Short mmCIF file of C-alpha atoms in Angstrom, two decimals:
data_model
loop_
_atom_site.label_atom_id
_atom_site.label_comp_id
_atom_site.label_asym_id
_atom_site.label_seq_id
_atom_site.Cartn_x
_atom_site.Cartn_y
_atom_site.Cartn_z
CA MET A 1 42.21 20.38 20.16
CA LYS A 2 43.93 18.43 22.88
CA LYS A 3 46.15 20.24 25.41
CA ILE A 4 49.92 19.24 26.06
CA ILE A 5 52.41 20.42 28.55
CA LEU A 6 55.92 19.59 27.84
CA ILE A 7 58.53 19.90 30.44
CA GLY A 8 62.43 19.62 30.09
CA PRO A 9 65.29 21.26 28.67
CA VAL A 10 65.18 23.20 25.66
CA TYR A 11 67.39 26.10 23.80
CA PRO A 12 69.66 27.57 25.38
CA TYR A 13 70.38 24.69 27.05
CA LYS A 14 72.90 22.41 25.72
CA GLY A 15 72.62 18.68 24.74
CA GLY A 16 70.79 15.86 23.51
CA ILE A 17 68.11 16.04 25.94
CA SER A 18 67.54 19.55 24.98
CA HIS A 19 67.46 18.96 21.02
CA TYR A 20 65.07 15.87 21.67
CA THR A 21 62.78 18.06 23.66
CA THR A 22 62.69 20.43 21.00
CA LEU A 23 62.00 18.21 17.92
CA LEU A 24 59.15 16.62 20.16
CA TYR A 25 57.60 19.98 20.79
CA ARG A 26 57.69 20.71 17.14
CA VAL A 27 56.31 17.19 16.10
CA LEU A 28 53.22 17.28 18.66
CA SER A 29 52.53 21.20 17.69
CA GLU A 30 51.59 20.06 14.41
CA LYS A 31 48.36 18.36 15.83
CA PHE A 32 48.11 19.39 19.63
CA ASP A 33 47.91 22.91 21.38
CA VAL A 34 51.38 22.32 22.89
CA LYS A 35 52.85 24.44 26.15
CA MET A 36 56.44 24.26 26.61
CA ILE A 37 57.91 24.84 30.20
CA SER A 38 61.71 24.78 30.53
CA TYR A 39 64.11 25.63 33.80
CA LYS A 40 65.01 28.96 35.05
CA MET A 41 67.78 26.91 36.94
CA GLN A 42 68.48 23.29 35.80
CA TYR A 43 71.71 22.14 37.68
CA PRO A 44 73.34 23.84 40.44
CA THR A 45 76.70 24.87 39.69
CA PHE A 46 78.34 22.88 42.30
CA LEU A 47 76.80 19.67 40.53
CA PHE A 48 77.33 20.84 37.09
CA LYS A 49 80.55 22.97 36.64
CA GLN A 50 80.57 23.32 32.79
CA GLU A 51 78.72 26.11 31.21
CA GLN A 52 74.87 24.85 30.80
CA LYS A 53 73.84 27.08 28.12
CA ASP A 54 74.72 27.85 24.63
CA PHE A 55 73.54 30.93 22.49
CA ARG A 56 75.21 30.70 19.51
CA ASN A 57 72.67 28.83 17.31
CA ALA A 58 69.02 29.92 17.82
CA ALA A 59 67.96 27.57 15.50
CA PHE A 60 66.33 25.20 18.27
CA LYS A 61 64.81 28.28 20.05
CA ILE A 62 61.04 27.63 20.93
CA GLU A 63 59.21 30.92 20.93
CA ASN A 64 57.01 31.49 23.84
CA THR A 65 58.69 29.05 26.31
CA ASP A 66 58.26 29.59 29.92
CA PHE A 67 61.39 29.16 31.86
CA LEU A 68 59.71 28.66 35.00
CA LEU A 69 61.24 25.69 36.79
CA HIS A 70 63.81 26.05 39.54
CA THR A 71 65.01 22.32 40.37
CA ALA A 72 66.15 23.34 43.60
CA ASN A 73 63.24 25.36 45.26
CA PRO A 74 60.54 23.75 46.48
CA PHE A 75 58.45 26.80 46.80
CA ASN A 76 59.06 27.55 43.01
CA ILE A 77 58.30 23.75 42.08
CA PHE A 78 54.92 23.84 44.08
CA ARG A 79 53.88 27.19 41.95
CA VAL A 80 54.92 25.94 38.84
CA GLY A 81 52.73 22.87 39.48
CA ARG A 82 49.88 24.56 40.70
CA TYR A 83 50.42 26.48 37.50
CA VAL A 84 50.06 23.64 35.36
CA GLN A 85 47.15 22.35 37.44
CA ARG A 86 45.15 25.82 36.32
CA GLN A 87 46.18 24.84 32.66
CA ASN A 88 44.03 21.75 32.95
CA PRO A 89 46.14 19.91 30.31
CA ASP A 90 45.20 16.52 28.73
CA LEU A 91 48.54 15.42 29.28
CA VAL A 92 51.81 16.38 30.56
CA ILE A 93 55.04 15.47 29.18
CA VAL A 94 58.10 15.42 31.69
CA GLN A 95 61.62 14.33 30.17
CA TRP A 96 63.31 11.85 32.51
CA TRP A 97 67.14 11.00 32.26
CA HIS A 98 68.59 11.57 35.68
CA PRO A 99 67.73 11.18 39.13
CA TYR A 100 69.04 14.25 40.47
CA PHE A 101 65.61 15.65 38.81
CA ALA A 102 63.18 13.34 40.97
CA PRO A 103 62.87 15.44 44.10
CA CYS A 104 61.69 18.31 41.85
CA TYR A 105 59.51 16.31 40.11
CA TRP A 106 57.78 14.62 42.73
CA LEU A 107 57.05 17.59 44.34
CA LEU A 108 56.15 19.05 40.79
CA ILE A 109 53.65 16.26 40.18
CA ASN A 110 52.19 16.35 43.53
CA ALA A 111 51.41 19.99 43.21
CA MET A 112 49.62 19.32 40.07
CA GLY A 113 46.82 17.02 42.27
CA ARG A 114 45.70 13.79 41.75
CA GLY A 115 44.16 12.63 38.13
CA GLN A 116 46.68 14.24 36.05
CA LYS A 117 48.16 12.43 33.25
CA ILE A 118 51.91 12.00 33.33
CA LEU A 119 53.88 10.58 30.29
CA PHE A 120 57.72 10.14 31.06
CA PRO A 121 59.77 9.60 27.89
CA CYS A 122 62.66 7.69 29.53
CA HIS A 123 66.24 8.33 27.96
CA ASN A 124 67.56 6.25 30.68
CA VAL A 125 65.80 4.40 33.42
CA TYR A 126 68.92 4.64 35.58
CA PRO A 127 71.65 7.08 34.69
CA HIS A 128 74.79 5.42 33.09
CA GLU A 129 77.10 6.49 35.96
CA ARG A 130 75.32 4.81 38.93
CA PHE A 131 75.61 6.49 42.49
CA PRO A 132 74.06 6.08 45.92
CA MET A 133 70.27 6.50 46.40
CA ASP A 134 69.87 6.47 42.63
CA GLN A 135 67.26 3.35 42.66
CA PHE A 136 65.33 4.57 45.30
CA LEU A 137 64.84 8.43 43.96
CA THR A 138 64.10 6.78 40.47
CA LYS A 139 61.47 4.72 41.93
CA LYS A 140 59.98 7.14 43.90
CA ILE A 141 59.40 9.28 40.81
CA LEU A 142 58.59 6.98 38.37
CA ARG A 143 56.07 5.34 40.16
CA LYS A 144 54.22 8.35 39.78
CA GLY A 145 54.01 8.12 35.83
CA SER A 146 50.75 7.07 34.19
CA PHE A 147 52.42 6.26 30.71
CA PHE A 148 56.03 5.49 29.89
CA ILE A 149 57.82 5.58 26.43
CA VAL A 150 61.52 3.77 26.35
CA HIS A 151 63.98 3.67 23.50
CA SER A 152 65.80 0.66 24.40
CA HIS A 153 64.54 -3.32 25.58
CA SER A 154 66.75 -2.97 28.63
CA ASP A 155 65.14 0.08 29.68
CA LEU A 156 61.96 -1.39 29.32
CA ARG A 157 62.96 -4.38 31.51
CA ASP A 158 64.32 -1.98 34.29
CA LEU A 159 61.00 -0.19 34.12
CA LEU A 160 58.98 -3.48 34.70
CA THR A 161 61.18 -3.81 37.72
CA ILE A 162 60.06 -0.55 39.09
CA LYS A 163 56.18 -0.71 37.93
CA GLN A 164 55.10 -4.15 37.05
CA ASN A 165 52.17 -2.90 35.35
CA ALA A 166 53.55 0.37 33.74
CA ARG A 167 51.68 1.51 30.60
CA ALA A 168 54.73 1.48 28.36
CA ALA A 169 55.72 1.66 24.80
CA TYR A 170 59.11 1.00 23.08
CA ASN A 171 59.90 3.40 20.38
CA PRO A 172 63.18 3.93 18.70
CA HIS A 173 65.04 6.93 19.29
CA PRO A 174 64.05 9.20 16.64
CA THR A 175 66.83 10.61 14.48
CA TYR A 176 68.44 13.88 14.57
CA ASN A 177 68.12 15.23 11.45
CA VAL A 178 68.25 19.03 11.64
CA PHE A 179 72.01 19.77 12.12
CA LYS A 180 72.16 19.95 8.07
CA ILE A 181 72.12 23.47 8.60
CA ARG A 182 74.31 24.53 5.39
CA ASN A 183 73.89 21.05 3.73
CA ILE A 184 77.66 20.89 2.78
CA ASN A 185 79.32 17.97 1.18
CA ARG A 186 82.09 15.40 2.15
CA GLU A 187 84.52 17.26 0.47
CA GLU A 188 83.55 20.81 1.52
CA ALA A 189 83.42 19.04 5.17
CA ARG A 190 87.07 18.04 5.10
CA LYS A 191 88.54 20.98 3.68
CA GLU A 192 87.12 23.03 6.45
CA LEU A 193 88.63 20.67 9.13
CA GLY A 194 91.85 20.40 7.18
CA GLU A 195 91.51 16.82 6.39
CA GLU A 196 92.94 15.21 3.10
CA LYS A 197 89.98 14.24 0.76
CA ASP A 198 91.07 10.75 0.21
CA LYS A 199 91.73 9.83 3.86
CA LYS A 200 89.70 7.30 5.76
CA LEU A 201 88.18 9.20 8.48
CA LEU A 202 86.35 7.57 11.84
CA LEU A 203 84.35 9.77 13.85
CA PHE A 204 83.86 9.65 17.72
CA PHE A 205 81.86 12.27 18.81
CA GLY A 206 80.43 13.46 22.22
CA PHE A 207 81.28 14.13 25.79
CA ILE A 208 83.99 11.82 26.80
CA ARG A 209 82.95 9.58 29.79
CA GLU A 210 84.64 6.15 30.67
CA TYR A 211 81.59 3.96 29.81
CA LYS A 212 81.78 5.31 26.45
CA GLY A 213 84.72 3.10 25.50
CA LEU A 214 86.90 5.58 23.94
CA ARG A 215 90.12 3.52 25.41
CA HIS A 216 89.18 0.34 23.30
CA MET A 217 89.00 2.57 20.16
CA LEU A 218 92.39 3.92 20.89
CA LYS A 219 93.72 0.36 21.26
CA ALA A 220 92.03 -1.09 18.17
CA MET A 221 93.77 1.84 15.89
CA PRO A 222 97.07 -0.11 15.60
CA LYS A 223 95.50 -3.24 14.20
CA ILE A 224 93.42 -0.96 12.10
CA ARG A 225 96.53 0.76 10.63
CA GLU A 226 97.76 -3.03 9.96
CA LYS A 227 94.75 -3.35 7.62
CA VAL A 228 93.74 -0.34 6.13
CA LYS A 229 95.95 2.56 4.85
CA ASP A 230 95.44 6.41 5.47
CA VAL A 231 93.04 5.95 8.19
CA ARG A 232 92.49 8.50 11.00
CA LEU A 233 90.02 8.76 13.99
CA LEU A 234 88.64 11.97 14.89
CA VAL A 235 87.93 12.46 18.70
CA VAL A 236 85.27 15.49 18.96
CA GLY A 237 84.10 16.25 22.45
CA SER A 238 84.71 17.33 26.11
CA PHE A 239 87.34 15.41 28.34
CA GLY A 240 86.62 16.85 31.42
CA GLU A 241 89.38 15.87 33.84
CA ASP A 242 90.36 12.67 32.49
CA LYS A 243 91.95 14.24 29.13
CA ASP A 244 95.62 13.18 30.56
CA SER A 245 94.90 9.54 30.63
CA TYR A 246 94.08 9.24 26.99
CA ILE A 247 96.89 11.43 25.85
CA ARG A 248 99.29 8.93 27.72
CA LEU A 249 97.27 5.98 25.92
CA ILE A 250 98.02 7.64 22.68
CA HIS A 251 101.40 7.98 23.48
CA GLU A 252 101.93 4.61 24.53
CA LEU A 253 100.19 3.13 21.78
CA ARG A 254 102.27 5.15 19.07
CA ILE A 255 99.14 6.22 17.15
CA GLU A 256 99.54 10.20 17.52
CA GLU A 257 99.55 10.23 13.69
CA CYS A 258 95.97 8.79 13.30
CA VAL A 259 94.27 10.48 16.35
CA GLU A 260 93.21 13.82 16.09
CA ILE A 261 91.52 15.17 19.34
CA GLU A 262 89.32 18.52 19.38
CA ASP A 263 88.67 18.86 23.01
CA GLY A 264 85.57 21.04 24.14
CA TYR A 265 81.84 21.25 23.50
CA ILE A 266 80.72 21.85 19.85
CA ALA A 267 78.20 24.18 19.14
CA ASP A 268 75.00 22.92 17.38
CA ASN A 269 76.08 24.83 14.14
CA GLU A 270 79.27 23.24 14.07
CA VAL A 271 78.24 19.73 14.33
CA GLU A 272 77.58 19.41 10.67
CA LYS A 273 81.24 19.48 9.42
CA TYR A 274 82.54 16.78 11.68
CA PHE A 275 79.58 14.35 10.27
CA ALA A 276 79.45 15.23 6.97
CA ALA A 277 83.38 14.77 6.69
CA CYS A 278 83.31 11.30 8.24
CA ASP A 279 83.16 7.68 6.55
CA VAL A 280 81.38 6.19 9.86
CA VAL A 281 80.71 7.17 13.37
CA VAL A 282 82.12 4.52 16.04
CA LEU A 283 80.16 4.08 19.08
CA PRO A 284 82.42 1.47 21.12
CA TYR A 285 80.54 1.62 24.44
CA GLU A 286 80.90 -0.27 27.60
CA SER A 287 77.40 -0.03 28.62
CA ALA A 288 74.28 1.82 27.16
CA THR A 289 70.62 2.26 26.99
CA GLN A 290 70.40 4.03 23.60
CA SER A 291 72.80 6.60 22.03
CA GLY A 292 71.81 9.97 20.29
CA ILE A 293 74.93 9.91 18.69
CA ALA A 294 73.86 7.14 16.40
CA GLN A 295 70.70 9.04 15.53
CA ILE A 296 72.91 12.30 14.56
CA ALA A 297 75.14 9.89 12.38
CA PHE A 298 71.80 8.48 10.70
CA GLY A 299 70.42 12.35 10.12
CA PHE A 300 73.68 12.39 8.15
CA GLU A 301 73.03 9.00 6.70
CA GLN A 302 76.45 7.86 8.07
CA PRO A 303 76.93 4.06 9.09
CA VAL A 304 77.63 3.35 12.38
CA ILE A 305 79.96 0.92 14.08
CA ALA A 306 78.64 0.15 17.81
CA THR A 307 78.67 -2.15 20.33
CA ASN A 308 76.52 -5.12 21.60
CA VAL A 309 75.36 -3.09 24.68
CA GLY A 310 71.84 -1.78 25.66
CA GLY A 311 69.78 -0.59 22.73
CA LEU A 312 72.36 -0.26 20.40
CA PRO A 313 72.05 -3.51 18.46
CA GLU A 314 68.00 -2.20 18.06
CA VAL A 315 69.08 0.85 16.26
CA VAL A 316 72.36 -0.18 14.30
CA THR A 317 71.23 -3.39 11.88
CA ASP A 318 74.16 -5.38 12.05
CA GLY A 319 75.50 -5.77 8.21
CA LYS A 320 72.97 -3.28 7.14
CA THR A 321 73.18 -0.10 8.34
CA GLY A 322 76.73 -0.61 10.20
CA TYR A 323 78.18 -3.44 12.45
CA ILE A 324 77.85 -4.50 15.91
CA VAL A 325 80.37 -5.69 17.60
CA GLN A 326 81.48 -7.33 21.13
CA ALA A 327 81.96 -4.64 23.71
CA GLN A 328 85.71 -4.02 25.52
CA ASN A 329 87.16 -5.95 22.35
CA PRO A 330 89.49 -3.84 20.47
CA ASN A 331 90.29 -6.81 17.97
CA ALA A 332 86.59 -6.84 17.42
CA LEU A 333 86.19 -3.11 16.45
CA ALA A 334 89.46 -3.55 14.48
CA GLU A 335 87.72 -6.25 12.10
CA ALA A 336 84.68 -4.26 11.69
CA VAL A 337 86.72 -1.11 10.63
CA ALA A 338 88.66 -2.97 8.15
CA LYS A 339 85.83 -5.09 6.92
CA PHE A 340 83.94 -1.82 6.11
CA TYR A 341 86.61 -0.05 4.11
CA LEU A 342 87.95 -3.45 2.44
CA ASP A 343 84.30 -4.67 1.69
CA GLU A 344 83.74 -0.72 0.27
CA LYS A 345 80.30 -0.88 2.41
CA ARG A 346 79.69 2.79 2.75
CA VAL A 347 77.36 3.47 0.04
CA GLU A 348 75.54 0.10 0.49
CA PHE A 349 74.85 1.02 4.24
CA GLN A 350 73.87 4.59 3.22
CA GLU A 351 71.07 3.34 1.19
CA ASN A 352 70.07 1.21 4.09
CA ILE A 353 69.83 3.80 6.25
CA ARG A 354 67.53 5.58 4.21
CA LYS A 355 65.26 2.82 3.74
CA GLU A 356 64.81 3.07 7.53
CA THR A 357 63.89 6.85 7.87
CA TYR A 358 60.32 6.17 8.88
CA ARG A 359 61.17 3.89 11.87
CA PHE A 360 63.25 6.51 13.18
CA SER A 361 60.92 9.45 12.20
CA TRP A 362 59.46 12.04 15.02
CA ASN A 363 56.26 11.29 13.29
CA GLN A 364 56.51 7.56 14.37
CA MET A 365 57.29 9.03 18.01
CA ARG A 366 54.07 11.05 17.76
CA GLU A 367 52.02 8.18 16.56
CA THR A 368 53.64 5.95 19.54
CA ILE A 369 52.24 8.85 22.04
CA GLU A 370 48.93 9.09 20.87
CA LYS A 371 48.11 5.36 20.77
CA LEU A 372 49.61 4.76 24.26
CA CYS A 373 48.17 7.82 26.01
CA CYS A 374 44.90 7.81 24.07
CA ILE A 375 45.06 11.27 22.75
CA ASP A 376 44.58 11.29 19.23
#
C-alpha cells in the first residue's frame, strides 16, 4: 500500500482549509496509508488575532494526528522535515493557501532531502489580499513542488507563470457535504433562526472581507425589494474591524428591515441551520479564485448566485445551478435574485445540483491525485 503524508490544518483549527484537509484525508485513507501532520502553532497571535481553534464540534477530528509543526520555529521545522524523510513516503501533500507559510515550507521541504515527491493543492496561488513580497515568497516555495492541483483556471494560469512546465491538474473544488449533521429541513431551520416560513431568504455566509463584495449585495437590496416581496438578506460571519461602515451603509440605504446580521464565527455544528433555511446563497465577490462557500451550498443542494470572477463560473453553471452576473454591479445582482424568485427556479436548480454530484465529489479528487502523481 502506497504511503502518503498529508500536511495542513485539521480540527480543532477553524476554517475551510481545515475542513478540506480532513475530507481529503478521509477519501485518501480509503486506498492509501495516510499519516496526518498538522501544526502545533499555525499563526503567531500578532498576525492572526482571532481565536484559531474551535473545540465545539469533534465531527472533523482525525484520530492519531501528529501536531508537530511550529511554523515560526526553524529548528522545529527542520526536525519535522527529517522526520518525514525517515517515514519514506511515496508522496507528501502540502496544503498551500498563503505566502506566510512559504519560509516554513521551504525549510521543511529542504529538510526532507532531494527526490521527495511534493503535491501542492493550491487553494489560491496568490493570496486574495495582496501584500509586499507575496509574489517572491509564492514563487520561492511553489517552484519546489513536483505536482499541483488547482481549483480554477485562473489559478492554473498564475501557476504556469511561476513554473512553466508544472505538472498540474485542474479539479473543481469538491463539495463540503458533511455539515448535514442533524438533517433538519427548511421549516425546522427557519424556526430555529426565528425566520418566517414564507419569507424569501438570501444567505451571505463567511468571513466578511472587502473583496467578497457584500457592499454590492447591500446596494442591490432596495432594487430587489421593488421586484420581490417579503425578501430578507441574512449576513452571517465575522466582520472584524469594518462592521461600522457596513452598518452605516445599511442605514443610508434604509434596508434595516430586510437585512439581518449575525456577527461572529459560526461553529461547524451550527452551519447547517443557515444553509438549510435559505433559498439561495449569494457570492457577490469582486475577486476570487474559488469559494468553499459555494461548495457548502451545493452540499445542501442550495443554488448560488455568484459573480463572473475567478473560478466561480466554473463551479456555478449559469441558468442551471444558479446565476452568474457581472461583478461590482448591484443592478445585475438584483435582476438575478428577482429572476430566481419570479421564475420559481429553486426546485429546477436543486435537481441540476444533484446531477453534478460526481463532478464535485471527493472520489473525483482522489482519482485526479492518483493520475497526476502516478500512485494508483
